[in-house]
Amino acid sequence: MKRNLITLFLIKTLASTFYKRNIMKQDFLHITDFDTNEIMETLDLAIEIKTKLKNNENYKPFKDQSLAMIFAKPSARTRVSFETGFFRLGGHALYLGPKDIGIGKREAVKDISRVLSGYNDMIMARLFDHKHMIELAKYASIPVINGLTDFNHPCQIMADILTVYEKKGNLNNLKIAYVGDGNNIVHSWLNLSLRLPLHFTCVCPEGYEPDNNLIKLVNKSNISTVEISHDPIKGVHEADVIYTDVWASMGQKEEVEERENIFKNFQVNSNMLESTGKNTFFMHCLPAERGREVTDDVMESSNSIVFDQAENRMHAQNAIMVKIAQAL
C-alpha cells in the first residue's frame, strides 16, 4: 500500500508544474503543491490573518462563498478549525459526514467531485484512502484541500511549522525529532523537507519506519537531511522539537496492545525531554493518549506548545485557503 501511495505522490509532484499552468485552480494535496516561496508566503499570511482575527478586523475574503467539507473520517479539530475559520473569513462551511456521502462506496468519487464543484467554491476532504483524494482533485473544477488521508496530513504540518516559526522567529538550522510510528504525519514532514531545509530524525522501533522511497527522495534533493534512529535517547539529542503522535492511528486500533508493548520505550517523558541538551519544544498533533505515547507532565510542561499548535490549525488553513483563492 505504501509503495502505491508514494508512486502517486511522485507522479503528483512531477506533474505539478504542468498542472498549475494548464488548470485555473490550485489544490493543496501535498506540502509540495507549494514551492518554497509559496510556503513562506503562506506562513507570513497566516500570521497576518491571525492578527486580523485577534484584532476583530473586518476581513471577509470568502464573503458569500461556500466550502464543502467531506468527512469520511470524523475529527473534532479538523471540523471546528475549517468550519470556524471559513465562517470567520465571511463564508459558509457545509459539513458532509460519512452518512451524507459514502465516498467511493455509495457513490463514485468522480461523481461526487463534479456535483460538489457545481454547488461550492472550494472542497476540503478528510479521507481514508489517498487515491480518493487524488481522484477528487482530478475531477473537481474548484480547489481541493487535503484535510488528511492515510498517506499524509499537509494542513497539520503547515500548522506545526507555523507554530515553530512563531516561537523561534526563524526556521534556521531546525532539528525535528519525531518519536513514534512512521505514519502519515511523518510523510508530511518529509514532504516539507523537500521544500524547507530541515534536519529530521524519525525515532521509531525497527519495522515502523516511514516510506523508504520518500526518504531517498528527500536525501537525493540535498535540501534536508533525514535520519532513522531506533534509540529513543540518542535520536532526540540536540532536537529543537520533539514531536509525537498516537502509536495506533488510522486502521490500526486492533493493534493497540501489540503496539503498546513495542513502543513502550518510545514514550515522550521528562527524562527524554531533558536528555536533548537543549530547551526543546514538545509537539503533538492530538488527540493525545496521555500516559501512553506522552506523559501528562510533558503535555502540561512549559516546553509544550501543543495547544498553540492546535490553534494554529485554523490560522494555517485559513492562509492556505486564501492563498489558493488568490491564485484563481
Tab-separated table of C-alpha atoms in Angstrom:
chain	number	residue	atom	x	y	z
A	1	MET	CA	0.000	0.000	0.000
A	2	LYS	CA	2.744	2.484	0.985
A	3	ARG	CA	4.627	1.808	-2.265
A	4	ASN	CA	1.494	2.568	-4.287
A	5	LEU	CA	0.921	5.762	-2.305
A	6	ILE	CA	4.466	7.029	-2.799
A	7	THR	CA	4.144	6.340	-6.525
A	8	LEU	CA	1.026	8.503	-6.587
A	9	PHE	CA	2.879	11.197	-4.665
A	10	LEU	CA	5.811	11.190	-7.083
A	11	ILE	CA	3.511	11.379	-10.091
A	12	LYS	CA	1.679	14.271	-8.495
A	13	THR	CA	4.942	16.069	-7.676
A	14	LEU	CA	6.372	15.672	-11.180
A	15	ALA	CA	3.105	16.780	-12.753
A	16	SER	CA	2.590	19.809	-10.500
A	17	THR	CA	4.184	22.389	-12.837
A	18	PHE	CA	2.162	21.213	-15.835
A	19	TYR	CA	-0.959	21.017	-13.691
A	20	LYS	CA	-0.700	24.591	-12.394
A	21	ARG	CA	-0.099	26.012	-15.855
A	22	ASN	CA	-2.970	24.239	-17.527
A	23	ILE	CA	-5.804	24.310	-14.997
A	24	MET	CA	-7.080	27.560	-13.487
A	25	LYS	CA	-7.148	26.219	-9.982
A	26	GLN	CA	-4.640	25.111	-7.395
A	27	ASP	CA	-5.125	22.238	-4.980
A	28	PHE	CA	-3.349	21.559	-1.707
A	29	LEU	CA	-2.971	17.782	-1.544
A	30	HIS	CA	0.686	17.633	-0.542
A	31	ILE	CA	3.049	20.168	1.011
A	32	THR	CA	4.949	20.049	-2.282
A	33	ASP	CA	1.992	21.573	-4.130
A	34	PHE	CA	3.506	24.825	-2.812
A	35	ASP	CA	7.072	25.749	-3.670
A	36	THR	CA	9.448	27.126	-1.029
A	37	ASN	CA	8.461	30.763	-1.602
A	38	GLU	CA	4.762	29.891	-1.512
A	39	ILE	CA	5.194	28.066	1.803
A	40	MET	CA	6.947	31.030	3.407
A	41	GLU	CA	4.388	33.429	1.935
A	42	THR	CA	1.630	31.244	3.380
A	43	LEU	CA	3.238	31.249	6.837
A	44	ASP	CA	3.524	35.042	6.780
A	45	LEU	CA	-0.054	35.279	5.510
A	46	ALA	CA	-1.219	33.030	8.368
A	47	ILE	CA	0.382	35.367	10.913
A	48	GLU	CA	-1.217	38.360	9.180
A	49	ILE	CA	-4.691	36.785	9.111
A	50	LYS	CA	-4.312	35.579	12.700
A	51	THR	CA	-3.540	39.151	13.784
A	52	LYS	CA	-6.573	40.476	11.904
A	53	LEU	CA	-8.864	37.960	13.611
A	54	LYS	CA	-7.369	38.634	17.050
A	55	ASN	CA	-7.969	42.358	16.499
A	56	ASN	CA	-11.548	41.737	15.269
A	57	GLU	CA	-10.817	43.417	11.942
A	58	ASN	CA	-13.450	43.186	9.232
A	59	TYR	CA	-11.616	40.767	6.960
A	60	LYS	CA	-14.026	38.706	4.829
A	61	PRO	CA	-12.269	37.358	1.707
A	62	PHE	CA	-14.795	34.494	1.434
A	63	LYS	CA	-17.962	36.585	1.674
A	64	ASP	CA	-20.882	34.750	0.029
A	65	GLN	CA	-18.720	31.699	-0.738
A	66	SER	CA	-19.169	28.100	0.385
A	67	LEU	CA	-16.782	25.343	1.459
A	68	ALA	CA	-17.892	21.714	1.155
A	69	MET	CA	-16.253	19.605	3.881
A	70	ILE	CA	-16.222	15.846	3.219
A	71	PHE	CA	-15.539	13.717	6.303
A	72	ALA	CA	-15.088	10.022	5.630
A	73	LYS	CA	-13.177	10.011	8.923
A	74	PRO	CA	-14.581	12.199	11.749
A	75	SER	CA	-12.380	14.741	13.544
A	76	ALA	CA	-13.224	17.440	16.067
A	77	ARG	CA	-10.208	19.683	15.350
A	78	THR	CA	-10.408	19.467	11.567
A	79	ARG	CA	-14.117	20.221	11.507
A	80	VAL	CA	-14.025	23.042	14.050
A	81	SER	CA	-10.903	24.679	12.617
A	82	PHE	CA	-12.126	24.642	8.993
A	83	GLU	CA	-15.753	25.470	9.761
A	84	THR	CA	-14.924	28.257	12.197
A	85	GLY	CA	-12.102	29.587	10.051
A	86	PHE	CA	-14.131	29.769	6.841
A	87	PHE	CA	-17.034	31.374	8.729
A	88	ARG	CA	-14.779	33.989	10.326
A	89	LEU	CA	-13.458	34.835	6.858
A	90	GLY	CA	-17.015	35.513	5.683
A	91	GLY	CA	-18.045	32.197	4.130
A	92	HIS	CA	-20.286	29.223	4.874
A	93	ALA	CA	-18.846	25.755	5.519
A	94	LEU	CA	-21.048	22.718	4.903
A	95	TYR	CA	-20.315	19.533	6.875
A	96	LEU	CA	-20.809	16.291	4.931
A	97	GLY	CA	-20.247	13.292	7.180
A	98	PRO	CA	-19.979	9.571	6.405
A	99	LYS	CA	-23.785	9.251	6.433
A	100	ASP	CA	-24.153	12.108	3.930
A	101	ILE	CA	-21.581	10.914	1.398
A	102	GLY	CA	-20.336	7.356	1.037
A	103	ILE	CA	-17.337	8.449	-0.992
A	104	GLY	CA	-16.009	5.637	-3.150
A	105	LYS	CA	-18.696	3.301	-1.794
A	106	ARG	CA	-22.237	4.559	-2.259
A	107	GLU	CA	-21.157	6.958	-4.995
A	108	ALA	CA	-18.146	7.245	-7.281
A	109	VAL	CA	-15.503	9.758	-6.215
A	110	LYS	CA	-15.505	11.444	-9.623
A	111	ASP	CA	-19.280	11.888	-9.462
A	112	ILE	CA	-19.160	13.488	-6.005
A	113	SER	CA	-16.318	15.710	-7.152
A	114	ARG	CA	-18.230	17.161	-10.083
A	115	VAL	CA	-21.511	17.519	-8.196
A	116	LEU	CA	-19.904	19.454	-5.337
A	117	SER	CA	-17.971	21.602	-7.830
A	118	GLY	CA	-21.302	22.812	-9.191
A	119	TYR	CA	-22.505	23.989	-5.780
A	120	ASN	CA	-19.421	25.272	-3.979
A	121	ASP	CA	-16.284	27.376	-4.243
A	122	MET	CA	-13.854	25.003	-2.510
A	123	ILE	CA	-13.695	21.424	-1.182
A	124	MET	CA	-11.927	20.170	1.921
A	125	ALA	CA	-11.812	16.392	2.347
A	126	ARG	CA	-10.688	14.156	5.200
A	127	LEU	CA	-10.468	10.674	3.734
A	128	PHE	CA	-9.054	7.253	4.487
A	129	ASP	CA	-7.733	6.463	1.016
A	130	HIS	CA	-5.198	8.807	-0.566
A	131	LYS	CA	-6.167	7.565	-4.036
A	132	HIS	CA	-9.633	9.000	-3.443
A	133	MET	CA	-8.090	12.399	-2.686
A	134	ILE	CA	-6.141	12.345	-5.946
A	135	GLU	CA	-9.281	11.405	-7.883
A	136	LEU	CA	-11.380	14.024	-6.112
A	137	ALA	CA	-8.946	16.753	-7.170
A	138	LYS	CA	-8.627	15.391	-10.707
A	139	TYR	CA	-12.343	15.753	-11.445
A	140	ALA	CA	-13.095	18.884	-9.401
A	141	SER	CA	-13.281	22.230	-11.158
A	142	ILE	CA	-12.754	24.011	-7.822
A	143	PRO	CA	-9.763	23.830	-5.434
A	144	VAL	CA	-9.448	20.746	-3.217
A	145	ILE	CA	-7.665	20.775	0.153
A	146	ASN	CA	-6.397	17.617	1.808
A	147	GLY	CA	-7.667	17.524	5.411
A	148	LEU	CA	-5.976	14.129	5.965
A	149	THR	CA	-5.503	10.768	4.263
A	150	ASP	CA	-3.805	7.527	5.231
A	151	PHE	CA	-0.690	8.810	3.418
A	152	ASN	CA	-0.277	12.395	4.583
A	153	HIS	CA	-1.644	15.347	6.567
A	154	PRO	CA	-0.333	18.554	4.950
A	155	CYS	CA	-2.558	21.064	6.788
A	156	GLN	CA	-1.331	19.708	10.113
A	157	ILE	CA	2.305	20.152	9.152
A	158	MET	CA	1.695	23.697	7.909
A	159	ALA	CA	0.196	24.477	11.320
A	160	ASP	CA	3.154	22.799	13.011
A	161	ILE	CA	5.833	24.682	11.123
A	162	LEU	CA	3.863	27.917	11.599
A	163	THR	CA	3.974	27.326	15.359
A	164	VAL	CA	7.730	26.704	15.339
A	165	TYR	CA	8.196	29.798	13.144
A	166	GLU	CA	6.273	31.935	15.640
A	167	LYS	CA	8.078	30.526	18.676
A	168	LYS	CA	11.623	30.685	17.292
A	169	GLY	CA	11.271	33.683	14.978
A	170	ASN	CA	13.051	31.784	12.201
A	171	LEU	CA	13.471	28.288	10.764
A	172	ASN	CA	17.260	28.245	10.643
A	173	ASN	CA	19.132	25.019	11.428
A	174	LEU	CA	15.968	23.396	12.679
A	175	LYS	CA	16.223	19.885	14.073
A	176	ILE	CA	12.965	17.950	14.416
A	177	ALA	CA	12.869	14.593	16.186
A	178	TYR	CA	9.668	12.675	15.605
A	179	VAL	CA	9.216	9.848	18.122
A	180	GLY	CA	6.795	7.040	17.247
A	181	ASP	CA	5.324	5.310	14.203
A	182	GLY	CA	6.465	6.364	10.715
A	183	ASN	CA	2.935	7.357	9.726
A	184	ASN	CA	1.143	9.983	7.630
A	185	ILE	CA	2.417	12.776	9.889
A	186	VAL	CA	5.992	11.687	9.229
A	187	HIS	CA	5.328	11.553	5.488
A	188	SER	CA	4.141	15.157	5.600
A	189	TRP	CA	7.260	16.247	7.499
A	190	LEU	CA	9.318	14.505	4.826
A	191	ASN	CA	7.352	16.341	2.146
A	192	LEU	CA	8.103	19.618	3.931
A	193	SER	CA	11.772	18.602	3.927
A	194	LEU	CA	11.621	18.746	0.130
A	195	ARG	CA	10.821	22.455	0.398
A	196	LEU	CA	12.485	23.767	3.583
A	197	PRO	CA	15.953	22.814	4.885
A	198	LEU	CA	15.463	20.664	7.984
A	199	HIS	CA	17.308	18.023	9.908
A	200	PHE	CA	14.592	15.448	10.510
A	201	THR	CA	15.000	12.300	12.574
A	202	CYS	CA	12.323	9.627	12.831
A	203	VAL	CA	12.875	7.808	16.122
A	204	CYS	CA	10.937	4.558	15.907
A	205	PRO	CA	11.077	0.817	16.643
A	206	GLU	CA	12.513	-1.381	13.904
A	207	GLY	CA	9.873	-2.220	11.316
A	208	TYR	CA	7.930	1.019	11.839
A	209	GLU	CA	9.969	3.317	9.606
A	210	PRO	CA	8.326	5.756	7.140
A	211	ASP	CA	8.265	5.065	3.393
A	212	ASN	CA	11.819	4.402	2.251
A	213	ASN	CA	11.259	5.795	-1.251
A	214	LEU	CA	10.241	9.130	0.229
A	215	ILE	CA	13.329	9.154	2.467
A	216	LYS	CA	15.507	8.548	-0.598
A	217	LEU	CA	13.722	11.360	-2.446
A	218	VAL	CA	14.474	13.813	0.383
A	219	ASN	CA	18.120	12.780	0.677
A	220	LYS	CA	18.556	12.979	-3.089
A	221	SER	CA	17.192	16.541	-3.089
A	222	ASN	CA	20.133	17.797	-0.977
A	223	ILE	CA	17.745	20.232	0.707
A	224	SER	CA	17.368	18.445	4.046
A	225	THR	CA	18.868	15.539	5.938
A	226	VAL	CA	16.787	12.629	7.163
A	227	GLU	CA	17.831	10.019	9.680
A	228	ILE	CA	16.173	6.950	11.134
A	229	SER	CA	17.041	6.120	14.729
A	230	HIS	CA	15.941	3.196	16.856
A	231	ASP	CA	17.453	4.696	20.014
A	232	PRO	CA	14.901	6.934	21.769
A	233	ILE	CA	17.540	8.903	23.694
A	234	LYS	CA	20.298	9.290	21.092
A	235	GLY	CA	17.689	10.028	18.423
A	236	VAL	CA	16.410	13.172	20.160
A	237	HIS	CA	19.837	14.611	21.049
A	238	GLU	CA	20.017	18.366	20.366
A	239	ALA	CA	16.485	18.415	18.948
A	240	ASP	CA	14.746	21.788	18.786
A	241	VAL	CA	11.425	19.962	18.710
A	242	ILE	CA	10.284	16.540	19.892
A	243	TYR	CA	7.078	15.570	18.132
A	244	THR	CA	4.904	12.542	18.731
A	245	ASP	CA	1.557	11.047	17.774
A	246	VAL	CA	-0.594	8.140	18.937
A	247	TRP	CA	1.020	4.738	18.487
A	248	ALA	CA	-2.022	3.250	16.735
A	249	SER	CA	-3.831	5.525	14.301
A	250	MET	CA	-5.953	5.065	11.188
A	251	GLY	CA	-6.867	1.411	10.653
A	252	GLN	CA	-4.564	0.196	13.440
A	253	LYS	CA	-6.808	0.219	16.517
A	254	GLU	CA	-6.886	-3.572	16.633
A	255	GLU	CA	-3.095	-3.424	17.138
A	256	VAL	CA	-3.240	-1.268	20.290
A	257	GLU	CA	-1.994	-3.879	22.772
A	258	GLU	CA	0.735	-5.148	20.454
A	259	ARG	CA	1.946	-1.646	19.665
A	260	GLU	CA	1.888	-0.585	23.306
A	261	ASN	CA	4.408	-3.310	24.074
A	262	ILE	CA	6.583	-2.500	21.028
A	263	PHE	CA	6.569	1.279	21.566
A	264	LYS	CA	6.801	1.375	25.380
A	265	ASN	CA	10.427	2.603	25.349
A	266	PHE	CA	9.485	5.405	22.925
A	267	GLN	CA	7.219	7.284	25.326
A	268	VAL	CA	7.999	11.016	25.465
A	269	ASN	CA	8.612	11.698	29.158
A	270	SER	CA	10.570	14.230	31.213
A	271	ASN	CA	13.722	12.103	31.018
A	272	MET	CA	13.624	12.121	27.205
A	273	LEU	CA	12.898	15.848	27.102
A	274	GLU	CA	15.795	16.638	29.443
A	275	SER	CA	18.180	14.374	27.512
A	276	THR	CA	18.218	16.613	24.429
A	277	GLY	CA	20.686	19.046	25.984
A	278	LYS	CA	18.537	21.969	24.793
A	279	ASN	CA	15.378	23.816	25.778
A	280	THR	CA	13.327	21.611	23.470
A	281	PHE	CA	9.729	22.246	22.436
A	282	PHE	CA	7.237	19.411	22.645
A	283	MET	CA	4.544	18.989	19.968
A	284	HIS	CA	1.650	16.577	19.409
A	285	CYS	CA	-0.949	16.717	16.629
A	286	LEU	CA	-3.711	15.484	19.013
A	287	PRO	CA	-5.731	13.714	20.202
A	288	ALA	CA	-3.179	12.552	22.764
A	289	GLU	CA	-3.402	9.373	24.783
A	290	ARG	CA	-1.792	10.707	27.942
A	291	GLY	CA	0.195	8.098	29.796
A	292	ARG	CA	0.869	6.172	26.603
A	293	GLU	CA	2.916	7.971	23.919
A	294	VAL	CA	3.417	11.024	26.175
A	295	THR	CA	3.229	11.640	29.904
A	296	ASP	CA	0.866	14.127	31.464
A	297	ASP	CA	3.714	16.197	32.923
A	298	VAL	CA	5.267	16.717	29.472
A	299	MET	CA	1.897	17.722	27.997
A	300	GLU	CA	1.484	20.313	30.747
A	301	SER	CA	5.114	21.464	30.859
A	302	SER	CA	6.392	24.892	29.854
A	303	ASN	CA	8.097	23.173	26.893
A	304	SER	CA	4.744	22.058	25.488
A	305	ILE	CA	3.410	24.139	22.598
A	306	VAL	CA	0.690	21.613	21.792
A	307	PHE	CA	-2.229	23.978	22.196
A	308	ASP	CA	-0.593	26.816	20.259
A	309	GLN	CA	-0.110	24.183	17.575
A	310	ALA	CA	-3.789	23.189	17.787
A	311	GLU	CA	-4.990	26.797	17.479
A	312	ASN	CA	-2.721	27.337	14.503
A	313	ARG	CA	-4.586	24.646	12.578
A	314	MET	CA	-7.256	27.267	11.903
A	315	HIS	CA	-4.833	30.065	11.055
A	316	ALA	CA	-2.641	27.943	8.778
A	317	GLN	CA	-5.675	26.522	6.980
A	318	ASN	CA	-7.167	29.997	6.577
A	319	ALA	CA	-3.943	31.116	4.935
A	320	ILE	CA	-3.856	28.056	2.653
A	321	MET	CA	-7.419	28.740	1.505
A	322	VAL	CA	-6.753	32.454	0.940
A	323	LYS	CA	-3.508	31.684	-0.901
A	324	ILE	CA	-5.306	29.220	-3.182
A	325	ALA	CA	-8.153	31.670	-3.813
A	326	GLN	CA	-5.640	34.387	-4.759
A	327	ALA	CA	-4.231	32.054	-7.427
A	328	LEU	CA	-7.580	31.765	-9.218
